[in-house]
Amino acid sequence: MKLSVVMIRTLLFFLILCSIIRSKAEDGYRLWLRYERITNVSLLKNYTRQLTSVHIGKLSPTIQVAVEELQLAIKSMLVKELALTAQVQSGTLLLGTPASTPVIQAMNISEKLRNTGPEGYLIMSTAWNGKKVIVITANTDKGVLYGVFHFIRLIQTQQDISDLNISSAPKIKLRLLNHWDNLDRTVERGYAGFSIWDWHKLPDFIDPRYKDYARANASIGINGTVLTNVNANAWVLTPHYLEKVAALANVFRPYGIRVYLTARFSAPTEIGGLPTADPLNPDVQQWWNKKVREIYNLIPDFGGFLVKANSEGQPGPQNFGRTHAEGANMLARALAPFNGVVMWRAFVYDDKIPDDRAKQAFNEFKPLDGAFLPNVLVQVKNGPIDFQPREPFHPLFGAMPATPLMMEFQITQEYTGFSTHLVYLANQFKECLSSDTYARGEGSTVARVIDGSLHNYPITGMAGVANIGTDRNWTGHHFGQANWYAFGRLAWNHELTAMSVAEEWIRMTFTNELHVVNTIKKLMDSSWETTVNYMTPLGLHHIMGWNHHYGPAPWIQDKHRADWTSVYYHRADEKGLGFDRTPSGSNAVSQYTQRVSEKFGSRLNCPEKFLLWFHHVGWTEQLSSGKTLWEELCLAYYRGAAEVKQMLETWSTLQGKIDDDRYEHVRTMLSIQHKEAIWWRNACVLYFQTFSKMEIPAHLEKPDKPLSYYMQLEFPYAPGIKPKW
Ligand code: GCW
């Protein structure tokens, strides 16, 4: 058979097309900044008509990257270049601050800009000399950049841009990622490969990832990053490493992102040659003053230090008989001349102290309220133990009116299935933020504590322990990206709902097709509750594998620290289950305000989601459903596992509706999650049965393996293990 020229051409065209499609494999690298081409013709026409050109005033590195991002987005979504214009035309997008852009100055919008502060922005449709234009303006270039990302998001999510009147400003000042990244590139509790900081090749080799990291963070309003692990290594403070840190800071600066470092408290002895690190010793203070000057010489906008002291073996002021405040203030004094801050972690507990671990941070810090210098924030985890699948809010929130408390959430899924479980954490973040502390009467939510409005804190902050690594899709699981995204969006505005944030993310990350958006949204919405059910229902906590925290291990006991065992937390015995934290037990409830303490402390009024956190409940006691604790416990575990199966089924309806690459990846992860949910269910139910001595309700399928099978499983190489120094 002879092929005609036309046929050969057609074939060639087809082959080229296939290779183009293939090369655009969706590997997740582009995160939510995919800027997919708009295929809906009328929508495309509509946008194209409204956007003709861009006008800017004085160029700065930040305005430069803002324009670059805008061009990239418009070119790829609307297949159109926005010409830079000196003349305002119909459809011109005006970008800049009044100070840098005379046309914007002439618009007289200073009144409107008053409420947007140093980072907020306005996006407005308006007329200029009879021409319809869109203005993105702010008091600073950084605000303009945030406005540009918001504007791009409007197009990505296919919103109407014909009559814009948006004003937005962050509710929280410091919106930071905390990387638990080590200098050897391992990541403590990291499940997405190695650290993206290539310390060895820095400062000369600038991995393009650094810029993409900055773009992604700026797009969601994150304005700082702590590069190193809180289990700190003093080496990062040596000149050799500081030069590398400075190179990263240079990449991040135009994007409004400052770098911060963790300060190892014993650094003066480890790298400074001093005989002590006592914070009240003048030589020690001098050493830090000098070190901080050295840092600011290299990095003029350095943010400050994050410190984990006297916790889990980290050195701190208590090694020298000093308080946390004395330690924090010593560093604060060194940083104050440069406007740097100290973020001092409240995550402290000691196995030598014979008190409930849940109470220890409060016991240590509450008496220090007001003792910290003004540039110190105390960084408090969302709950009193440690990022468990679900915890009640930390009792310190609301209890330190004279000390700025900042929030620490965990984005990396140390306790929620690593990077193989789909768990949308915005629901968890929101539950904590909307909890009422009653510190100043009703409505004193955790959100109002940390945004400073309750106690008039002069500085405010929210940190998220990052889930980012060298995996091509950054977070291991494609849906891990949603947790990074949601963290940033909620740090900017904690009033956003978990589902509105999810919807934005889905539209930008997968598709705007409504049915798909809604299907994925539903999946995300229930995913956290599902995980709580198959891991730690009814307020159970810390019953996972020892040290690596992988999988169920409620049987862990007899370790060198009782507070690192599971039996310490669940207290199962033949009578019942749960940690009595009422006045008849550890009385941790007394650390909350009276209203909260009465609620949590009452067996009947305590929300059942926290029941076993606060109460030791008899196996045959009835819960609100009328069923016994034992039955409800079994039902929760079985429900959790069954819901994962349902998630898998729901996901499979999306085959062909989203790209095959990500469809298949997520499907595989969901099947791992299902397998592991059953593992959790079986192991926990069988273990607790040895105490309850009751049958698993008859209609539930019985575990196919004995408890002994689950108990002998070992995982010496599970990812993310804490390194031994
Ligand atoms: O959750 C625990 C982790 C540790 C971590 C510690 C902390 C960085 O298991 O790996 O150490 O919390 O927050 O300091």
PDB file of C-alpha atoms and ligand atoms in Angstrom, residues 180 188-189 229-231 308 312 345 347 381 386-387 408 410 414-415 549 722, ligand 1:
ATOM      1  CA  TRP A 180      12.352  20.226  59.891  1.00  0.00           C
ATOM      2  CA  GLU A 188      12.572  14.810  60.228  1.00  0.00           C
ATOM      3  CA  ARG A 189       8.976  13.666  59.759  1.00  0.00           C
ATOM      4  CA  ASN A 229      15.008  21.640  61.916  1.00  0.00           C
ATOM      5  CA  VAL A 230      14.015  22.700  65.417  1.00  0.00           C
ATOM      6  CA  ASN A 231      16.152  19.794  66.574  1.00  0.00           C
ATOM      7  CA  LYS A 308      13.208  24.438  70.662  1.00  0.00           C
ATOM      8  CA  GLU A 312      13.237  16.111  73.898  1.00  0.00           C
ATOM      9  CA  ARG A 345       8.451  26.995  71.235  1.00  0.00           C
ATOM     10  CA  PHE A 347       6.486  22.316  73.113  1.00  0.00           C
ATOM     11  CA  LYS A 381       1.172  23.650  68.937  1.00  0.00           C
ATOM     12  CA  ASP A 386       1.657  16.591  69.811  1.00  0.00           C
ATOM     13  CA  PHE A 387      -0.145  16.998  66.486  1.00  0.00           C
ATOM     14  CA  GLU A 408       2.077  25.881  65.142  1.00  0.00           C
ATOM     15  CA  GLN A 410       1.690  20.395  61.353  1.00  0.00           C
ATOM     16  CA  GLU A 414       3.475  12.581  60.909  1.00  0.00           C
ATOM     17  CA  TYR A 415       0.403  11.290  62.692  1.00  0.00           C
ATOM     18  CA  HIS A 549       4.922   6.721  64.335  1.00  0.00           C
ATOM     19  CA  LYS A 722      14.128  11.444  64.204  1.00  0.00           C
TER      20      LYS A 722
HETATM   21  O1  GCW B   1       5.972  15.501  67.007  1.00  0.00           O
HETATM   22  C1  GCW B   1       7.207  15.415  67.608  1.00  0.00           C
HETATM   23  C2  GCW B   1       8.038  14.732  66.598  1.00  0.00           C
HETATM   24  C3  GCW B   1       9.488  15.118  66.664  1.00  0.00           C
HETATM   25  C4  GCW B   1       9.571  16.633  66.659  1.00  0.00           C
HETATM   26  C5  GCW B   1       8.841  17.162  67.886  1.00  0.00           C
HETATM   27  C6  GCW B   1       8.829  18.663  67.947  1.00  0.00           C
HETATM   28  C7  GCW B   1      11.177  18.033  65.631  1.00  0.00           C
HETATM   29  O2  GCW B   1       7.892  13.356  66.726  1.00  0.00           O
HETATM   30  O3  GCW B   1      10.125  14.554  65.558  1.00  0.00           O
HETATM   31  O4  GCW B   1      10.877  17.103  66.612  1.00  0.00           O
HETATM   32  O5  GCW B   1       7.514  16.746  67.863  1.00  0.00           O
HETATM   33  O6  GCW B   1       7.829  19.239  67.542  1.00  0.00           O
HETATM   34  O7  GCW B   1       9.793  19.255  68.393  1.00  0.00           O
END
